Short mmCIF file of C-alpha atoms and ligand atoms in Angstrom, two decimals:
data_model
loop_
_atom_site.label_atom_id
_atom_site.label_comp_id
_atom_site.label_asym_id
_atom_site.label_seq_id
_atom_site.Cartn_x
_atom_site.Cartn_y
_atom_site.Cartn_z
CA MET P 1 -9.62 -1.19 -41.30
CA LEU P 2 -12.81 0.21 -39.49
CA ASN P 3 -16.23 -0.45 -41.52
CA PRO P 4 -18.22 2.48 -42.36
CA PRO P 5 -20.73 1.99 -39.20
CA SER P 6 -17.94 2.18 -37.13
CA LEU P 7 -16.74 5.70 -38.31
CA GLU P 8 -20.16 6.78 -37.39
CA CYS P 9 -20.25 5.82 -34.58
CA ARG P 10 -16.73 7.36 -33.51
CA ALA P 11 -17.67 10.71 -35.32
CA HIS P 12 -20.05 10.99 -33.00
CA GLU P 13 -18.45 10.53 -29.91
CA PHE P 14 -15.50 12.72 -31.43
CA LYS P 15 -18.28 15.75 -31.35
CA ARG P 16 -19.76 14.43 -28.09
CA LEU P 17 -15.79 15.24 -26.40
CA ARG P 18 -15.63 18.30 -28.19
CA ARG P 19 -18.73 19.36 -26.93
CA ASN P 20 -18.40 19.08 -23.72
CA ARG P 21 -14.69 20.97 -23.54
CA ARG P 22 -16.53 24.18 -25.85
CA SER P 23 -16.06 26.84 -23.30
CA ASN P 24 -14.86 27.13 -19.88
CA ALA P 25 -18.30 26.93 -18.41
CA ILE P 26 -18.90 23.43 -19.31
CA ARG P 27 -15.45 22.36 -19.20
CA SER P 28 -15.93 23.50 -15.08
CA LEU P 29 -18.99 21.52 -15.32
CA VAL P 30 -17.29 18.32 -15.90
CA GLN P 31 -14.25 18.85 -14.32
CA GLU P 32 -13.72 15.07 -12.33
CA ASN P 33 -11.21 16.10 -9.77
CA TYR P 34 -10.30 19.14 -7.88
CA LEU P 35 -7.38 21.00 -5.86
CA VAL P 36 -8.06 22.13 -2.46
CA SER P 37 -5.99 23.35 0.05
CA HIS P 38 -7.02 21.81 3.16
CA GLN P 39 -5.64 18.50 0.82
CA LEU P 40 -2.29 20.07 0.62
CA VAL P 41 -0.42 19.56 3.28
CA ALA P 42 3.01 21.69 3.97
CA PRO P 43 6.39 19.55 5.40
CA LEU P 44 8.35 22.09 7.26
CA PHE P 45 11.47 22.49 8.61
CA VAL P 46 12.47 23.45 12.08
CA LEU P 47 15.25 24.14 13.76
CA GLU P 48 17.15 24.93 17.38
CA GLY P 49 17.94 29.34 18.20
CA GLU P 50 15.22 32.57 17.53
CA ASN P 51 14.13 33.95 14.45
CA ARG P 52 16.33 32.13 11.99
CA ILE P 53 15.74 31.54 8.31
CA GLU P 54 18.12 29.53 6.33
CA ALA P 55 17.32 28.99 2.59
CA ILE P 56 17.81 24.99 1.18
CA SER P 57 19.79 25.64 -1.30
CA SER P 58 18.89 22.64 -2.94
CA MET P 59 15.03 23.48 -2.79
CA PRO P 60 14.01 26.92 -4.22
CA GLY P 61 11.37 28.71 -2.06
CA ILE P 62 12.19 26.56 1.09
CA SER P 63 13.54 27.45 4.49
CA ARG P 64 14.37 25.96 7.83
CA TYR P 65 12.77 28.13 10.21
CA SER P 66 13.09 28.40 13.86
CA ILE P 67 10.30 28.11 16.04
CA ASP P 68 9.55 31.85 16.28
CA VAL P 69 9.59 32.12 12.59
CA LEU P 70 7.55 29.11 12.01
CA ILE P 71 4.92 29.88 13.87
CA LYS P 72 4.25 32.98 11.63
CA GLU P 73 5.13 30.81 8.57
CA VAL P 74 2.01 28.55 10.00
CA ILE P 75 -0.82 31.35 10.68
CA LYS P 76 -0.16 32.32 6.91
CA LEU P 77 -0.04 28.81 5.37
CA TYR P 78 -4.08 28.83 7.62
CA GLU P 79 -4.80 31.90 6.68
CA LEU P 80 -4.37 30.09 2.40
CA GLY P 81 -6.47 27.45 3.96
CA ILE P 82 -3.91 24.86 4.65
CA ARG P 83 -5.54 22.77 7.70
CA ALA P 84 -2.12 20.53 8.01
CA ILE P 85 1.22 20.61 8.15
CA ASP P 86 4.53 18.01 8.90
CA LEU P 87 7.08 18.69 10.61
CA PHE P 88 10.18 18.00 10.22
CA PRO P 89 13.04 18.33 13.36
CA VAL P 90 17.12 19.84 12.20
CA ILE P 91 19.28 18.11 14.51
CA SER P 92 23.19 19.41 14.49
CA ALA P 93 25.79 17.60 14.34
CA GLU P 94 27.25 17.22 17.93
CA LYS P 95 23.47 16.62 18.91
CA LYS P 96 23.84 13.03 16.06
CA ASP P 97 24.68 9.74 17.80
CA PRO P 98 25.04 6.49 17.04
CA MET P 99 21.82 6.00 18.90
CA GLY P 100 20.12 8.76 17.47
CA SER P 101 19.55 9.82 20.95
CA GLU P 102 18.66 13.24 20.89
CA ALA P 103 15.04 12.04 19.79
CA ILE P 104 13.71 11.01 22.86
CA LEU P 105 14.95 13.38 25.01
CA GLU P 106 11.97 14.74 26.90
CA GLY P 107 12.02 18.95 25.03
CA ASN P 108 13.63 18.56 22.57
CA LEU P 109 12.63 20.60 19.65
CA MET P 110 10.20 18.20 18.33
CA GLN P 111 8.86 18.56 21.67
CA ARG P 112 9.01 22.52 21.70
CA ALA P 113 7.72 23.55 18.37
CA VAL P 114 4.41 20.80 18.79
CA GLN P 115 3.85 22.68 21.87
CA CYS P 116 4.48 26.75 20.78
CA LEU P 117 2.14 25.95 17.28
CA LYS P 118 -0.60 24.47 18.75
CA ASN P 119 -0.78 27.04 21.21
CA ALA P 120 -0.66 29.34 18.93
CA ILE P 121 -2.69 28.27 16.21
CA PRO P 122 -5.11 24.20 18.20
CA GLU P 123 -6.76 24.71 14.59
CA MET P 124 -4.23 23.57 12.69
CA CYS P 125 -3.40 19.43 12.54
CA VAL P 126 0.45 19.42 13.19
CA MET P 127 1.63 16.09 11.76
CA VAL P 128 5.17 15.36 13.14
CA ASP P 129 7.66 12.48 10.72
CA VAL P 130 8.66 9.70 13.21
CA ALA P 131 12.23 8.32 12.20
CA LEU P 132 15.44 8.61 13.14
CA ASP P 133 17.81 9.49 10.14
CA PRO P 134 17.50 13.42 11.87
CA TYR P 135 19.00 12.06 14.71
CA THR P 136 21.32 9.91 13.34
CA ASP P 137 24.99 10.54 13.25
CA HIS P 138 24.80 7.40 10.31
CA GLY P 139 21.64 8.82 8.76
CA HIS P 140 19.80 5.78 8.73
CA ASP P 141 16.22 5.33 10.11
CA GLY P 142 17.15 2.36 12.43
CA LEU P 143 19.95 1.55 15.10
CA ILE P 144 22.75 -0.28 13.90
CA ASP P 145 24.31 -3.26 14.69
CA ALA P 146 28.32 -3.90 14.43
CA ALA P 147 28.13 -4.90 10.65
CA GLY P 148 26.02 -1.89 10.39
CA ARG P 149 23.15 -4.29 9.82
CA ILE P 150 19.67 -1.93 11.00
CA VAL P 151 18.46 -3.46 14.03
CA ASN P 152 14.18 -3.82 13.57
CA ASP P 153 12.74 -4.44 16.78
CA PRO P 154 14.73 -2.16 19.37
CA THR P 155 14.01 0.96 16.64
CA LEU P 156 10.51 -0.09 17.92
CA GLU P 157 10.71 0.73 21.19
CA ILE P 158 12.46 4.04 20.57
CA LEU P 159 9.96 5.26 17.82
CA ALA P 160 7.20 4.72 20.37
CA LYS P 161 8.51 6.96 23.29
CA MET P 162 9.43 9.24 19.66
CA SER P 163 5.70 8.71 19.07
CA VAL P 164 4.57 9.80 23.25
CA LEU P 165 6.68 12.65 23.17
CA ALA P 166 5.10 13.62 19.83
CA ALA P 167 1.30 13.38 21.67
CA GLU P 168 1.64 14.71 24.48
CA ALA P 169 3.15 18.06 23.25
CA GLY P 170 0.26 17.83 21.17
CA ALA P 171 0.80 16.57 17.90
CA ASP P 172 -2.32 15.28 16.53
CA VAL P 173 -0.47 12.93 13.61
CA ILE P 174 1.99 10.21 14.14
CA ALA P 175 3.85 10.41 10.54
CA PRO P 176 6.68 7.13 11.24
CA SER P 177 8.49 7.48 8.14
CA ASP P 178 11.18 5.31 8.89
CA MET P 179 9.91 1.54 7.54
CA MET P 180 10.66 -0.56 10.17
CA ASP P 181 8.19 -4.03 9.77
CA GLY P 182 5.82 -3.76 12.64
CA ARG P 183 6.53 -0.27 14.22
CA VAL P 184 3.03 1.05 12.98
CA GLY P 185 1.22 -1.86 15.71
CA PHE P 186 3.31 -0.85 18.17
CA ILE P 187 3.07 2.59 19.01
CA ARG P 188 -0.76 2.72 18.18
CA GLN P 189 -0.28 -0.24 20.72
CA ALA P 190 2.26 2.71 23.45
CA LEU P 191 -0.02 5.79 22.42
CA ASP P 192 -3.75 3.80 23.43
CA ASN P 193 -1.17 2.69 26.91
CA ALA P 194 0.17 6.23 27.07
CA GLY P 195 -3.45 7.48 26.88
CA HIS P 196 -3.24 8.84 23.45
CA THR P 197 -6.12 7.14 21.46
CA ASP P 198 -7.76 9.95 19.52
CA VAL P 199 -3.79 10.63 18.05
CA ASN P 200 -3.80 9.45 14.11
CA ILE P 201 -1.63 7.24 12.43
CA MET P 202 -0.16 8.47 8.80
CA ALA P 203 1.35 5.20 8.02
CA TYR P 204 4.21 5.24 5.12
CA ALA P 205 2.71 2.41 4.43
CA ALA P 206 4.51 2.53 0.48
CA LYS P 207 7.88 4.06 0.85
CA TYR P 208 10.23 3.64 -1.63
CA ALA P 209 14.01 3.84 -2.19
CA SER P 210 14.26 6.75 -3.90
CA ALA P 211 16.92 9.29 -5.80
CA PHE P 212 13.75 11.74 -4.91
CA TYR P 213 14.88 11.91 -2.05
CA GLY P 214 18.09 13.97 -2.46
CA PRO P 215 17.36 17.54 -1.66
CA PHE P 216 15.88 17.29 1.52
CA ARG P 217 19.09 14.83 3.49
CA GLU P 218 20.53 18.14 2.13
CA ALA P 219 18.45 20.32 4.39
CA LEU P 220 18.50 17.90 7.28
CA GLN P 221 21.94 16.92 6.61
CA SER P 222 20.41 13.52 7.00
CA ALA P 223 22.27 11.25 3.49
CA PRO P 224 23.68 7.76 4.91
CA LYS P 225 27.15 7.66 5.99
CA PHE P 226 27.21 3.88 4.35
CA GLY P 227 25.73 1.74 2.07
CA ASP P 228 21.69 2.97 0.98
CA LYS P 229 17.90 2.64 2.73
CA LYS P 230 16.73 -0.51 0.30
CA THR P 231 16.60 -2.99 3.52
CA TYR P 232 14.11 -1.19 4.63
CA GLN P 233 12.43 0.65 1.49
CA LEU P 234 11.37 -0.56 -1.45
CA ASN P 235 12.34 -1.51 -4.34
CA PRO P 236 11.05 1.24 -7.39
CA ALA P 237 10.41 -1.65 -9.69
CA ASN P 238 8.14 -3.19 -7.84
CA TRP P 239 4.62 -2.49 -7.48
CA ARG P 240 3.02 -5.75 -5.96
CA GLU P 241 5.80 -5.06 -2.84
CA GLY P 242 3.65 -2.11 -2.24
CA LEU P 243 0.29 -3.16 -1.94
CA ARG P 244 1.61 -5.80 0.84
CA GLU P 245 3.75 -3.42 2.80
CA THR P 246 0.28 -1.07 3.09
CA LEU P 247 -1.50 -3.71 3.73
CA CYS P 248 0.14 -5.18 6.85
CA ASP P 249 0.10 -1.11 7.86
CA GLU P 250 -3.59 -0.83 7.73
CA GLU P 251 -4.51 -4.27 9.49
CA GLU P 252 -1.55 -2.73 12.55
CA GLY P 253 -3.97 0.06 12.46
CA ALA P 254 -2.77 3.06 10.48
CA ASP P 255 -5.78 5.44 10.26
CA PHE P 256 -3.97 6.85 6.77
CA LEU P 257 -1.79 5.08 4.06
CA LEU P 258 0.78 7.36 2.21
CA ILE P 259 2.29 6.77 -0.55
CA LYS P 260 5.15 8.14 -1.50
CA PRO P 261 7.66 9.90 -3.76
CA ALA P 262 3.96 10.75 -5.95
CA LEU P 263 4.62 11.18 -9.65
CA SER P 264 6.44 8.29 -10.43
CA TYR P 265 4.49 5.62 -8.24
CA LEU P 266 0.88 6.32 -9.57
CA ASP P 267 -0.07 3.40 -10.40
CA VAL P 268 0.63 1.95 -6.90
CA ILE P 269 -1.38 5.31 -5.80
CA CYS P 270 -3.53 3.56 -8.31
CA ARG P 271 -4.24 0.35 -7.21
CA ILE P 272 -3.80 0.83 -3.47
CA ARG P 273 -7.30 3.28 -4.04
CA GLU P 274 -8.81 -0.17 -5.39
CA MET P 275 -7.93 -1.68 -2.55
CA THR P 276 -8.27 0.10 -0.17
CA HIS P 277 -11.07 2.41 1.89
CA LEU P 278 -9.34 4.40 4.27
CA PRO P 279 -7.81 7.57 3.21
CA ILE P 280 -4.90 7.98 0.82
CA ALA P 281 -1.91 10.60 1.07
CA ALA P 282 1.02 10.99 -1.26
CA TYR P 283 3.66 12.88 -0.60
CA HIS P 284 5.30 14.96 -3.93
CA VAL P 285 8.37 14.52 -1.74
CA SER P 286 11.50 17.09 -2.68
CA GLY P 287 13.48 15.71 -5.30
CA GLU P 288 10.12 15.85 -7.72
CA TYR P 289 8.94 19.53 -6.12
CA SER P 290 12.65 20.71 -6.52
CA MET P 291 12.88 19.34 -10.94
CA ILE P 292 9.99 21.75 -10.90
CA MET P 293 11.67 24.96 -9.38
CA ALA P 294 14.83 23.93 -11.51
CA ALA P 295 13.67 24.22 -14.98
CA ALA P 296 11.38 27.11 -14.27
CA GLU P 297 14.65 29.22 -12.67
CA LYS P 298 16.31 27.99 -16.54
CA GLY P 299 13.32 29.32 -18.11
CA TRP P 300 12.18 25.54 -19.08
CA ILE P 301 8.51 25.09 -17.86
CA ASP P 302 6.00 27.02 -15.82
CA ALA P 303 6.34 26.94 -12.21
CA ASP P 304 3.05 27.11 -11.35
CA LYS P 305 0.95 25.59 -14.07
CA VAL P 306 3.29 22.47 -13.29
CA LEU P 307 2.80 22.31 -9.79
CA ALA P 308 -1.33 22.02 -10.52
CA GLU P 309 -0.81 19.64 -13.43
CA SER P 310 1.51 17.48 -10.92
CA LEU P 311 -0.70 17.99 -8.32
CA ILE P 312 -4.14 16.89 -10.09
CA SER P 313 -2.36 13.71 -11.12
CA ILE P 314 -1.56 12.90 -8.17
CA LYS P 315 -5.89 13.58 -6.71
CA ARG P 316 -6.75 11.71 -10.28
CA ALA P 317 -4.35 8.53 -9.49
CA GLY P 318 -6.65 8.36 -6.18
CA ALA P 319 -4.85 10.06 -2.97
CA ASP P 320 -6.77 11.82 -0.41
CA PHE P 321 -4.65 14.39 -0.09
CA ILE P 322 -1.13 15.28 -0.61
CA LEU P 323 1.89 15.94 1.05
CA THR P 324 4.44 18.96 -0.91
CA TYR P 325 6.40 22.20 -0.42
CA GLY P 326 4.72 23.30 -2.61
CA ALA P 327 1.49 24.15 -0.23
CA GLU P 328 1.46 27.48 -0.15
CA ARG P 329 2.36 28.49 -3.89
CA MET P 330 -0.77 26.44 -4.83
CA ALA P 331 -2.86 27.81 -1.50
CA GLN P 332 -2.19 31.15 -3.44
CA LEU P 333 -2.77 30.25 -7.27
CA LEU P 334 -6.01 28.34 -5.50
CA LYS P 335 -7.28 31.05 -3.69
CA LYS P 336 -6.53 33.57 -6.72
CA GLY P 337 -8.97 31.03 -8.71
CA TRP P 338 -7.15 28.65 -10.05
CA GLY P 339 -8.53 25.83 -12.53
CA PHE P 340 -8.27 23.72 -14.88
CA ALA P 341 -10.86 24.27 -16.88
C1 LIG D 1 13.17 10.21 6.22
C2 LIG D 1 12.65 10.50 5.47
C3 LIG D 1 12.85 11.10 4.18
C4 LIG D 1 11.86 11.72 3.82
C5 LIG D 1 10.33 12.27 4.65
N1 LIG D 1 11.18 11.61 5.79
C6 LIG D 1 14.00 10.43 3.43
C7 LIG D 1 14.46 9.27 3.66
O1 LIG D 1 13.93 8.78 3.98
O2 LIG D 1 15.67 9.72 4.01
C8 LIG D 1 12.14 12.54 2.28
C9 LIG D 1 10.95 13.63 1.81
C10 LIG D 1 11.54 14.31 0.91
O3 LIG D 1 12.55 13.87 -0.01
O4 LIG D 1 10.69 15.46 1.05
N2 LIG D 1 12.32 9.27 7.58
#
């Protein structure tokens, strides 16, 4: 039972809390976290060909673009205040093989896309996702042996070549999403040896074996043909595992640490925030985005408000910047003066 003095004390605190929520102006004064367009990163899917736009049915509002259309889209994003994009190549089935050979072919789609983008709009920070799964016919992020096991070390060589190719094309940030062990240090060394000492690495540090990647795998036609990714991606039940993986990437030289997915892993973001002084990125992934859009299409929720609330909660947990398919939508809202207060 509360005794009267402490109840009185509580009453003061309740009044004080209410006073600080009294008006939009006061709520604005005391707001703790903000969304800004320049801390939203737009993941983009690039296709071969010209003048092509293919809507992705599992991701309302998101399309795959050929390079010429992509450039126009990226200019639009820049005008909205977005300062970074993350590129994913869509590789046609004929070009996929067990080794992901296309990934290290000079002049491949990724290289051309980066070159064209950097020529058209040099101010935009271009991040390149580095992993084998868009390129392999089995859909895994690593090479596999006869028993279907992932072979870690030979995969590193390929990831390093992909990274150097991307850097040569002008990429600003290499984003390895493959979850092979030791790849951050390996890629850092390869970049440095090739003279790309100023190219950043955004390590997918704590990337969980998540069911939220479903729509993305449809977008790239990259779902694993056998098995799952549980031997190299993390167990959703574990946070200590996420911290250990993250520490490895920090020690190996990562410039940014990324946690993925975001909303179901806010505790991991929060704990990593307390553990490192490096910038933290969070990836609000395809399934997280599509759930909002699907519920909104049914009229059950307000897409704009739920998107904004999702993104601010990721910031509140401790992320510095967020990769989200809702980047353009959110940037438009921010331009119109969106606020929580
Ligand atoms: C694969 C990769 C995935 C995503 C980014 N890079 C999927 C996977 O690991 O199978 C998912 C992104 C998303 O769902 O938006 N290297």
